[in-house]
Tab-separated table of C-alpha atoms in Angstrom:
chain	number	residue	atom	x	y	z
A	1	MET	CA	13.676	24.347	18.705
A	2	THR	CA	14.249	21.940	21.576
A	3	PRO	CA	16.806	19.147	20.974
A	4	ALA	CA	15.602	15.674	21.963
A	5	SER	CA	17.413	14.264	24.974
A	6	ALA	CA	18.410	10.959	23.378
A	7	ARG	CA	19.982	9.996	20.056
A	8	TRP	CA	18.149	7.102	18.455
A	9	ASP	CA	19.412	4.280	16.317
A	10	ALA	CA	16.374	4.770	14.060
A	11	VAL	CA	13.639	7.342	13.755
A	12	VAL	CA	10.741	5.892	11.766
A	13	VAL	CA	8.440	8.496	10.236
A	14	GLY	CA	4.895	7.184	9.817
A	15	ALA	CA	3.139	4.457	11.826
A	16	GLY	CA	1.220	2.816	8.987
A	17	PRO	CA	2.018	-0.778	7.947
A	18	ALA	CA	5.452	0.058	6.486
A	19	GLY	CA	6.563	2.184	9.443
A	20	SER	CA	5.164	0.035	12.239
A	21	ALA	CA	6.561	-3.167	10.714
A	22	SER	CA	9.976	-1.494	10.284
A	23	ALA	CA	9.941	-0.242	13.881
A	24	LEU	CA	8.862	-3.646	15.188
A	25	LEU	CA	11.655	-5.512	13.408
A	26	LEU	CA	14.369	-3.025	14.368
A	27	ALA	CA	13.265	-2.813	18.009
A	28	ARG	CA	13.073	-6.598	18.279
A	29	ALA	CA	16.705	-6.733	17.108
A	30	GLY	CA	17.707	-4.434	19.979
A	31	ALA	CA	17.792	-1.074	18.213
A	32	ARG	CA	16.648	2.113	19.949
A	33	VAL	CA	13.679	3.080	17.802
A	34	LEU	CA	11.441	6.139	17.841
A	35	LEU	CA	8.211	5.828	15.827
A	36	LEU	CA	6.502	9.130	14.961
A	37	ASP	CA	3.095	9.781	13.411
A	38	ARG	CA	1.148	12.997	13.051
A	39	ALA	CA	-2.168	11.189	13.696
A	40	HIS	CA	-3.581	9.754	16.903
A	41	PHE	CA	-4.494	6.064	16.781
A	42	PRO	CA	-6.861	4.507	16.033
A	43	ARG	CA	-7.315	6.488	12.839
A	44	GLU	CA	-9.125	5.915	9.557
A	45	LYS	CA	-7.329	5.566	6.243
A	46	PRO	CA	-8.720	5.322	2.687
A	47	CYS	CA	-7.548	1.980	1.342
A	48	SER	CA	-8.702	-1.188	-0.419
A	49	GLU	CA	-8.176	-2.870	2.992
A	50	TYR	CA	-7.124	-6.079	1.310
A	51	LEU	CA	-4.082	-8.081	2.371
A	52	SER	CA	-2.863	-10.238	-0.511
A	53	PRO	CA	-2.418	-13.926	0.437
A	54	GLU	CA	1.363	-13.625	0.583
A	55	SER	CA	0.980	-10.940	3.253
A	56	THR	CA	0.041	-13.723	5.666
A	57	ARG	CA	3.566	-15.143	5.454
A	58	VAL	CA	5.022	-11.746	6.330
A	59	LEU	CA	2.627	-11.409	9.281
A	60	GLU	CA	3.796	-14.824	10.501
A	61	ARG	CA	7.382	-13.593	10.413
A	62	LEU	CA	6.403	-10.440	12.295
A	63	GLY	CA	5.304	-12.720	15.120
A	64	PRO	CA	2.551	-15.158	16.068
A	65	ASP	CA	0.872	-12.528	18.210
A	66	VAL	CA	0.591	-10.221	15.207
A	67	LEU	CA	-0.918	-12.874	12.956
A	68	THR	CA	-3.294	-14.013	15.702
A	69	ALA	CA	-4.488	-10.449	16.280
A	70	VAL	CA	-5.024	-9.827	12.561
A	71	ALA	CA	-6.904	-13.117	12.148
A	72	ALA	CA	-9.140	-12.297	15.127
A	73	ALA	CA	-9.885	-8.829	13.735
A	74	SER	CA	-10.551	-10.104	10.201
A	75	PRO	CA	-13.811	-12.068	9.992
A	76	ALA	CA	-13.808	-11.597	6.200
A	77	HIS	CA	-11.641	-13.872	4.060
A	78	LEU	CA	-11.300	-13.325	0.319
A	79	THR	CA	-10.781	-16.414	-1.846
A	80	GLY	CA	-10.261	-14.604	-5.143
A	81	MET	CA	-10.904	-11.534	-7.270
A	82	LYS	CA	-13.589	-10.878	-9.858
A	83	VAL	CA	-12.793	-8.556	-12.769
A	84	VAL	CA	-15.780	-7.031	-14.560
A	85	ALA	CA	-15.513	-5.310	-17.951
A	86	PRO	CA	-17.487	-2.165	-18.863
A	87	SER	CA	-20.123	-4.345	-20.566
A	88	GLY	CA	-20.832	-6.112	-17.282
A	89	ASN	CA	-19.162	-9.382	-18.320
A	90	GLY	CA	-16.968	-10.721	-15.526
A	91	VAL	CA	-14.581	-13.512	-14.623
A	92	THR	CA	-13.308	-14.650	-11.226
A	93	GLY	CA	-9.784	-15.840	-10.508
A	94	ARG	CA	-9.146	-17.840	-7.363
A	95	PHE	CA	-6.260	-17.841	-4.919
A	96	GLU	CA	-4.783	-21.139	-3.769
A	97	THR	CA	-5.591	-20.024	-0.221
A	98	PHE	CA	-7.354	-16.918	1.122
A	99	SER	CA	-6.496	-13.357	1.999
A	100	PHE	CA	-7.457	-11.313	5.038
A	101	ALA	CA	-9.612	-8.216	4.655
A	102	LEU	CA	-10.110	-5.852	7.569
A	103	PRO	CA	-10.459	-2.113	8.187
A	104	ARG	CA	-7.206	-0.176	8.294
A	105	VAL	CA	-8.316	1.364	11.581
A	106	ARG	CA	-7.894	-2.118	13.117
A	107	PHE	CA	-4.931	-3.339	11.099
A	108	ASP	CA	-2.771	-0.261	11.616
A	109	THR	CA	-3.519	-0.206	15.344
A	110	ILE	CA	-2.460	-3.850	15.664
A	111	LEU	CA	0.888	-3.174	14.001
A	112	ARG	CA	1.500	0.071	15.877
A	113	SER	CA	0.840	-1.685	19.211
A	114	ALA	CA	3.090	-4.590	18.210
A	115	ALA	CA	5.935	-2.177	17.481
A	116	GLU	CA	5.495	-0.595	20.906
A	117	THR	CA	5.413	-4.022	22.573
A	118	ALA	CA	8.670	-4.897	20.792
A	119	GLY	CA	10.322	-1.873	22.415
A	120	ALA	CA	9.817	1.003	19.999
A	121	VAL	CA	8.933	4.338	21.599
A	122	VAL	CA	5.802	5.671	19.898
A	123	ARG	CA	4.868	9.334	19.759
A	124	GLU	CA	1.578	10.304	18.150
A	125	GLY	CA	0.489	13.788	17.178
A	126	VAL	CA	4.014	14.644	15.970
A	127	LYS	CA	4.457	15.926	12.423
A	128	VAL	CA	7.921	15.648	10.882
A	129	ASP	CA	8.685	18.687	8.744
A	130	GLY	CA	12.358	18.363	7.853
A	131	LEU	CA	15.586	16.380	7.831
A	132	VAL	CA	18.747	17.203	9.768
A	133	TYR	CA	22.092	16.656	8.040
A	134	GLU	CA	25.483	15.748	9.498
A	135	GLY	CA	28.413	16.003	7.114
A	136	GLY	CA	26.283	15.286	4.062
A	137	ALA	CA	24.348	12.403	5.627
A	138	VAL	CA	20.889	12.506	7.169
A	139	GLY	CA	21.307	12.554	10.943
A	140	GLY	CA	17.763	13.017	12.198
A	141	VAL	CA	14.515	14.926	11.758
A	142	THR	CA	12.848	18.089	12.923
A	143	ALA	CA	9.221	17.869	14.025
A	144	ARG	CA	6.471	19.703	15.823
A	145	GLU	CA	3.642	18.552	18.038
A	146	THR	CA	0.303	19.039	16.281
A	147	GLY	CA	-1.406	20.136	19.498
A	148	ASN	CA	0.830	22.894	20.851
A	149	GLY	CA	3.261	23.481	17.993
A	150	LYS	CA	6.318	22.657	20.111
A	151	ARG	CA	9.292	21.897	17.843
A	152	GLU	CA	11.984	19.334	18.529
A	153	MET	CA	14.935	17.731	16.800
A	154	TYR	CA	15.470	13.983	16.975
A	155	GLY	CA	18.930	12.676	16.121
A	156	ALA	CA	19.286	9.204	14.597
A	157	ARG	CA	21.728	6.957	12.808
A	158	VAL	CA	19.047	6.281	10.223
A	159	VAL	CA	15.706	7.829	9.314
A	160	VAL	CA	13.131	5.463	7.830
A	161	GLY	CA	10.671	7.395	5.671
A	162	ALA	CA	7.389	5.490	5.839
A	163	ASP	CA	5.103	8.501	5.706
A	164	GLY	CA	3.043	7.523	2.701
A	165	LEU	CA	2.083	8.916	-0.664
A	166	ARG	CA	2.972	12.525	0.204
A	167	SER	CA	6.100	11.668	2.157
A	168	ILE	CA	8.020	14.665	3.481
A	169	VAL	CA	11.088	12.443	3.823
A	170	ALA	CA	10.909	11.408	0.156
A	171	ARG	CA	10.478	15.008	-1.003
A	172	GLN	CA	13.531	16.119	0.941
A	173	LEU	CA	15.695	13.257	-0.320
A	174	GLY	CA	15.173	14.154	-3.961
A	175	PRO	CA	12.668	14.839	-6.716
A	176	ILE	CA	9.412	12.897	-6.779
A	177	HIS	CA	8.504	11.559	-10.196
A	178	THR	CA	4.991	11.221	-11.553
A	179	SER	CA	3.510	9.684	-14.681
A	180	PRO	CA	0.114	9.024	-16.259
A	181	PRO	CA	-2.414	7.794	-15.458
A	182	HIS	CA	-3.167	10.303	-12.693
A	183	ARG	CA	-6.020	8.918	-10.598
A	184	ILE	CA	-7.890	9.835	-7.411
A	185	ALA	CA	-9.655	7.296	-5.154
A	186	PHE	CA	-12.784	7.841	-3.054
A	187	ALA	CA	-13.492	5.110	-0.498
A	188	ALA	CA	-16.298	4.429	1.974
A	189	HIS	CA	-17.647	1.662	4.219
A	190	VAL	CA	-21.220	0.654	3.468
A	191	ALA	CA	-23.392	-1.840	5.357
A	192	ASP	CA	-25.825	-4.328	3.829
A	193	ALA	CA	-24.551	-4.177	0.266
A	194	LEU	CA	-26.219	-6.638	-2.085
A	195	ASP	CA	-24.621	-9.799	-3.470
A	196	VAL	CA	-21.221	-9.474	-1.820
A	197	GLY	CA	-19.516	-12.853	-1.648
A	198	ASP	CA	-16.097	-14.167	-0.708
A	199	ALA	CA	-14.255	-12.553	-3.635
A	200	GLY	CA	-13.122	-8.999	-4.090
A	201	GLU	CA	-14.430	-7.247	-7.185
A	202	MET	CA	-12.938	-4.806	-9.675
A	203	HIS	CA	-15.377	-3.146	-12.092
A	204	VAL	CA	-13.843	-1.246	-14.997
A	205	GLY	CA	-15.861	1.573	-16.548
A	206	ARG	CA	-15.676	4.671	-18.721
A	207	PRO	CA	-14.008	6.436	-16.960
A	208	GLY	CA	-12.385	4.850	-13.922
A	209	TYR	CA	-13.122	1.727	-11.955
A	210	VAL	CA	-14.712	0.522	-8.728
A	211	GLY	CA	-13.155	-1.903	-6.257
A	212	LEU	CA	-15.108	-3.554	-3.473
A	213	GLY	CA	-14.879	-6.347	-0.941
A	214	PRO	CA	-16.259	-7.459	2.424
A	215	ILE	CA	-14.420	-6.440	5.588
A	216	GLY	CA	-16.639	-8.250	8.094
A	217	ASN	CA	-19.799	-7.702	10.120
A	218	GLY	CA	-21.880	-7.069	7.015
A	219	VAL	CA	-19.742	-4.097	5.938
A	220	THR	CA	-18.195	-3.672	2.504
A	221	THR	CA	-15.376	-1.325	1.588
A	222	VAL	CA	-16.024	0.279	-1.787
A	223	ALA	CA	-13.653	2.556	-3.685
A	224	LEU	CA	-14.338	4.686	-6.740
A	225	VAL	CA	-11.141	5.464	-8.673
A	226	LEU	CA	-11.304	8.222	-11.270
A	227	PRO	CA	-8.915	10.103	-13.550
A	228	ALA	CA	-7.729	13.214	-11.722
A	229	LYS	CA	-9.329	15.431	-14.358
A	230	GLU	CA	-12.685	13.766	-13.563
A	231	ALA	CA	-12.240	13.958	-9.787
A	232	ARG	CA	-15.321	16.152	-9.250
A	233	ARG	CA	-17.434	13.125	-10.114
A	234	GLY	CA	-16.456	11.790	-6.690
A	235	GLU	CA	-18.743	14.388	-5.092
A	236	GLN	CA	-21.646	12.271	-6.396
A	237	PHE	CA	-20.191	9.066	-5.001
A	238	PHE	CA	-23.265	6.816	-5.052
A	239	ALA	CA	-24.563	8.176	-8.345
A	240	GLU	CA	-21.173	7.394	-9.860
A	241	LEU	CA	-21.253	3.838	-8.514
A	242	ASN	CA	-24.489	3.294	-10.388
A	243	ARG	CA	-22.742	3.976	-13.700
A	244	PHE	CA	-21.113	0.550	-13.450
A	245	PRO	CA	-23.427	-2.292	-14.580
A	246	GLY	CA	-22.116	-4.767	-12.029
A	247	VAL	CA	-22.363	-2.281	-9.140
A	248	ALA	CA	-25.616	-0.414	-9.865
A	249	GLY	CA	-28.207	-0.696	-7.114
A	250	ARG	CA	-26.029	-2.623	-4.668
A	251	PHE	CA	-25.099	0.275	-2.352
A	252	ARG	CA	-27.336	2.784	-0.584
A	253	ALA	CA	-26.170	6.104	0.819
A	254	ARG	CA	-28.231	5.661	3.985
A	255	ASN	CA	-26.138	2.590	4.866
A	256	VAL	CA	-22.797	4.424	5.040
A	257	VAL	CA	-20.945	3.516	8.235
A	258	ARG	CA	-17.756	5.415	7.405
A	259	ARG	CA	-17.808	8.592	5.377
A	260	VAL	CA	-16.189	8.877	1.976
A	261	LEU	CA	-12.443	9.589	2.191
A	262	ALA	CA	-10.226	10.602	-0.726
A	263	THR	CA	-6.601	9.850	-1.571
A	264	GLY	CA	-4.270	10.378	-4.523
A	265	PRO	CA	-3.120	11.241	-7.070
A	266	PHE	CA	-1.127	8.047	-7.574
A	267	ALA	CA	1.710	7.093	-9.944
A	268	ARG	CA	4.382	8.731	-7.794
A	269	TRP	CA	7.820	7.384	-6.953
A	270	SER	CA	11.292	8.332	-5.862
A	271	ARG	CA	14.182	7.226	-8.067
A	272	ARG	CA	16.334	6.995	-4.948
A	273	PRO	CA	14.942	4.883	-2.084
A	274	ILE	CA	18.077	5.803	-0.094
A	275	ALA	CA	19.777	9.112	0.732
A	276	ILE	CA	22.754	9.914	-1.492
A	277	GLY	CA	24.922	10.687	1.516
A	278	GLY	CA	23.492	7.936	3.722
A	279	GLY	CA	21.392	8.033	6.867
A	280	ALA	CA	17.898	7.555	5.379
A	281	LEU	CA	15.786	5.199	3.304
A	282	LEU	CA	12.189	4.975	2.087
A	283	VAL	CA	9.692	2.168	2.666
A	284	GLY	CA	6.177	1.524	1.363
A	285	ASP	CA	4.180	4.209	-0.455
A	286	ALA	CA	6.840	6.783	0.414
A	287	ALA	CA	9.141	4.973	-2.012
A	288	ASP	CA	6.606	4.307	-4.759
A	289	PHE	CA	2.932	3.729	-5.450
A	290	PHE	CA	1.491	3.397	-8.933
A	291	ASP	CA	-2.185	2.441	-8.832
A	292	PRO	CA	-4.488	0.663	-6.351
A	293	PHE	CA	-6.047	-1.715	-8.921
A	294	THR	CA	-3.761	-4.651	-8.098
A	295	GLY	CA	-4.043	-4.181	-4.323
A	296	GLN	CA	-0.317	-4.670	-3.707
A	297	GLY	CA	0.165	-1.690	-1.399
A	298	ILE	CA	0.012	-3.416	1.990
A	299	TYR	CA	2.125	-6.379	0.889
A	300	SER	CA	4.765	-4.042	-0.560
A	301	ALA	CA	4.772	-2.072	2.695
A	302	LEU	CA	5.254	-5.161	4.872
A	303	ARG	CA	7.808	-6.869	2.633
A	304	GLY	CA	9.674	-3.599	2.148
A	305	ALA	CA	9.916	-3.249	5.939
A	306	GLU	CA	11.520	-6.695	6.095
A	307	LEU	CA	14.057	-5.761	3.428
A	308	ALA	CA	14.876	-2.521	5.262
A	309	ALA	CA	15.403	-4.375	8.538
A	310	GLU	CA	17.622	-6.980	6.857
A	311	CYS	CA	19.867	-4.131	5.740
A	312	LEU	CA	19.743	-1.975	8.865
A	313	VAL	CA	20.079	-4.517	11.688
A	314	PRO	CA	23.658	-5.546	10.736
A	315	ALA	CA	24.607	-1.911	10.052
A	316	LEU	CA	23.393	-0.789	13.479
A	317	ALA	CA	25.074	-3.677	15.267
A	318	ASP	CA	28.467	-1.941	15.275
A	319	GLY	CA	27.283	0.196	18.177
A	320	GLY	CA	28.554	3.382	16.569
A	321	ASP	CA	27.004	6.823	16.618
A	322	ARG	CA	27.519	7.997	13.048
A	323	PRO	CA	24.767	7.861	10.390
A	324	ILE	CA	24.508	4.646	8.394
A	325	THR	CA	26.569	5.116	5.233
A	326	ALA	CA	25.202	5.165	1.703
A	327	GLU	CA	27.302	2.097	0.914
A	328	GLN	CA	25.606	0.175	3.729
A	329	LEU	CA	22.182	1.261	2.438
A	330	ARG	CA	22.790	0.241	-1.166
A	331	GLY	CA	22.038	-3.350	-0.252
A	332	TYR	CA	18.496	-2.276	0.531
A	333	ALA	CA	18.100	-0.563	-2.853
A	334	ARG	CA	19.365	-3.687	-4.615
A	335	ALA	CA	17.082	-5.944	-2.570
A	336	ARG	CA	14.067	-3.796	-3.461
A	337	ARG	CA	14.841	-4.070	-7.161
A	338	ARG	CA	15.202	-7.859	-6.946
A	339	GLU	CA	12.015	-8.249	-4.933
A	340	PHE	CA	9.700	-5.823	-6.699
A	341	ALA	CA	10.949	-5.268	-10.274
A	342	GLY	CA	8.612	-7.815	-11.842
A	343	LYS	CA	5.681	-6.676	-9.731
A	344	TRP	CA	6.330	-3.040	-10.689
A	345	VAL	CA	6.119	-3.930	-14.384
A	346	LEU	CA	2.968	-6.029	-13.948
A	347	GLU	CA	1.326	-3.356	-11.818
A	348	ARG	CA	2.033	-0.649	-14.378
A	349	ILE	CA	0.812	-2.735	-17.309
A	350	ILE	CA	-2.452	-3.501	-15.528
A	351	GLY	CA	-2.841	0.082	-14.332
A	352	LEU	CA	-2.484	1.382	-17.877
A	353	ALA	CA	-4.739	-1.343	-19.344
A	354	VAL	CA	-7.545	-0.321	-16.984
A	355	GLY	CA	-7.727	2.971	-18.870
A	356	TRP	CA	-8.309	1.068	-22.133
A	357	PRO	CA	-11.820	-0.414	-21.764
A	358	SER	CA	-11.806	-2.297	-25.078
A	359	LEU	CA	-8.663	-4.125	-24.005
A	360	ILE	CA	-10.253	-5.095	-20.691
A	361	GLU	CA	-13.262	-6.463	-22.610
A	362	ARG	CA	-10.953	-8.629	-24.685
A	363	VAL	CA	-8.941	-9.900	-21.710
A	364	VAL	CA	-12.032	-10.699	-19.638
A	365	LYS	CA	-13.546	-12.589	-22.576
A	366	ARG	CA	-10.342	-14.606	-22.996
A	367	MET	CA	-10.140	-15.425	-19.286
A	368	THR	CA	-13.771	-16.526	-19.307
A	369	ARG	CA	-12.836	-19.145	-21.904
A	370	ARG	CA	-9.641	-20.070	-20.075
A	371	PRO	CA	-10.239	-19.750	-16.316
A	372	GLU	CA	-6.723	-20.976	-15.545
A	373	LEU	CA	-5.456	-17.655	-16.925
A	374	ALA	CA	-7.729	-15.768	-14.541
A	375	ASP	CA	-6.343	-17.801	-11.641
A	376	LEU	CA	-2.772	-17.126	-12.764
A	377	LEU	CA	-3.281	-13.385	-13.120
A	378	VAL	CA	-5.026	-13.076	-9.755
A	379	ARG	CA	-2.338	-15.153	-8.031
A	380	ALA	CA	0.426	-13.045	-9.575
A	381	THR	CA	-1.178	-9.791	-8.427
A	382	GLY	CA	-1.757	-11.428	-5.031
A	383	ASN	CA	1.983	-12.197	-4.813
A	384	CYS	CA	1.270	-15.944	-4.694
A	385	VAL	CA	3.333	-16.627	-7.834
A	386	PRO	CA	6.167	-14.588	-9.404
A	387	ALA	CA	5.105	-11.843	-11.800
A	388	ARG	CA	7.326	-13.393	-14.451
A	389	ALA	CA	4.813	-16.244	-14.731
A	390	VAL	CA	2.441	-13.795	-16.473
A	391	PHE	CA	5.119	-12.582	-18.895
A	392	GLN	CA	5.478	-15.952	-20.644
A	393	PRO	CA	4.661	-15.616	-24.382
A	394	ARG	CA	1.994	-18.322	-24.217
A	395	VAL	CA	0.255	-16.518	-21.313
A	396	ILE	CA	0.306	-13.138	-23.039
A	397	ALA	CA	-0.981	-14.721	-26.225
A	398	GLY	CA	-3.735	-16.469	-24.279
A	399	LEU	CA	-4.854	-13.197	-22.691
A	400	LEU	CA	-4.969	-11.256	-25.961
A	401	TRP	CA	-5.736	-13.651	-28.807
């Protein structure tokens, strides 16, 4: 194994939204940042490709150039979300503003390039396969180049694990926890779909659900999410779409412009977003991801990167060479709990409810009679209003009775 020539302030593992945003913020603050990803950009990624409205505020804070680039690459704007019950009855909740929707191949490339412009050193085609420890703290990573297999060690004061749902960093920091429901998603891009408007759509069925929305230039991203035990249904992607009354006949296999990609299972999280001995933390899906129904993944990745930077920038400012201590990292863990606790609960309630079709029928019927409840629920899942707004007794009663 060849040791890297320089010791970095931060090695960020994964150049998706969480990793690139973390690298950008740390590099802008003057840190020496190395950003590693096993893929070569641009690269495709299965995703809902929906940025909740509150994500726009984070993009503004990442820099005007970032927001301008995202806006230019996102001709599709979503003004709300439509939820359709298994019977085909649906209700649409509206945002107060709009959300961007664009392919991940564009969005991730914008953020990765912004991190490099800010001063981060980016290395693609490098797969991290382990952590290096110094006196009980994480002090770097080991990695190999995917092309020639050359192995190197990269020392760092902190390792930021932003390597997604199957994070190697998370697995090496401690046990990964899982819980029902276990679901798998199959996602494709399809041109010339019928009756696609300016709202995203979520169609609940027996079993699973379908999410869809425009991403510009006449292309729609459509995802089929199934229980893991029913995953083989995904092999008949378009036939499965036709099981849903509100989706049947709207998509044709001959119009596929990006092949079907799979991801999951979901409902995975690490109880410790920081290393016990210090020197590492987790951001984005590497820390936790429950279910894609609420579409909070990209917002959580971007906001989590901000919280990580708020913790790490002062800790790195001492100019030392030792790993960041666990005590210094605990502020990040506390900030994550404050920021996301309510959203975690709401996300899990909705994710479980989706597997109970009769409940979805009831809730959709109630929201049809009281559209203000649909707006509230959609705005809470879009991070426009606090999740606690949904937990008021009068709101819960209105949704159920």
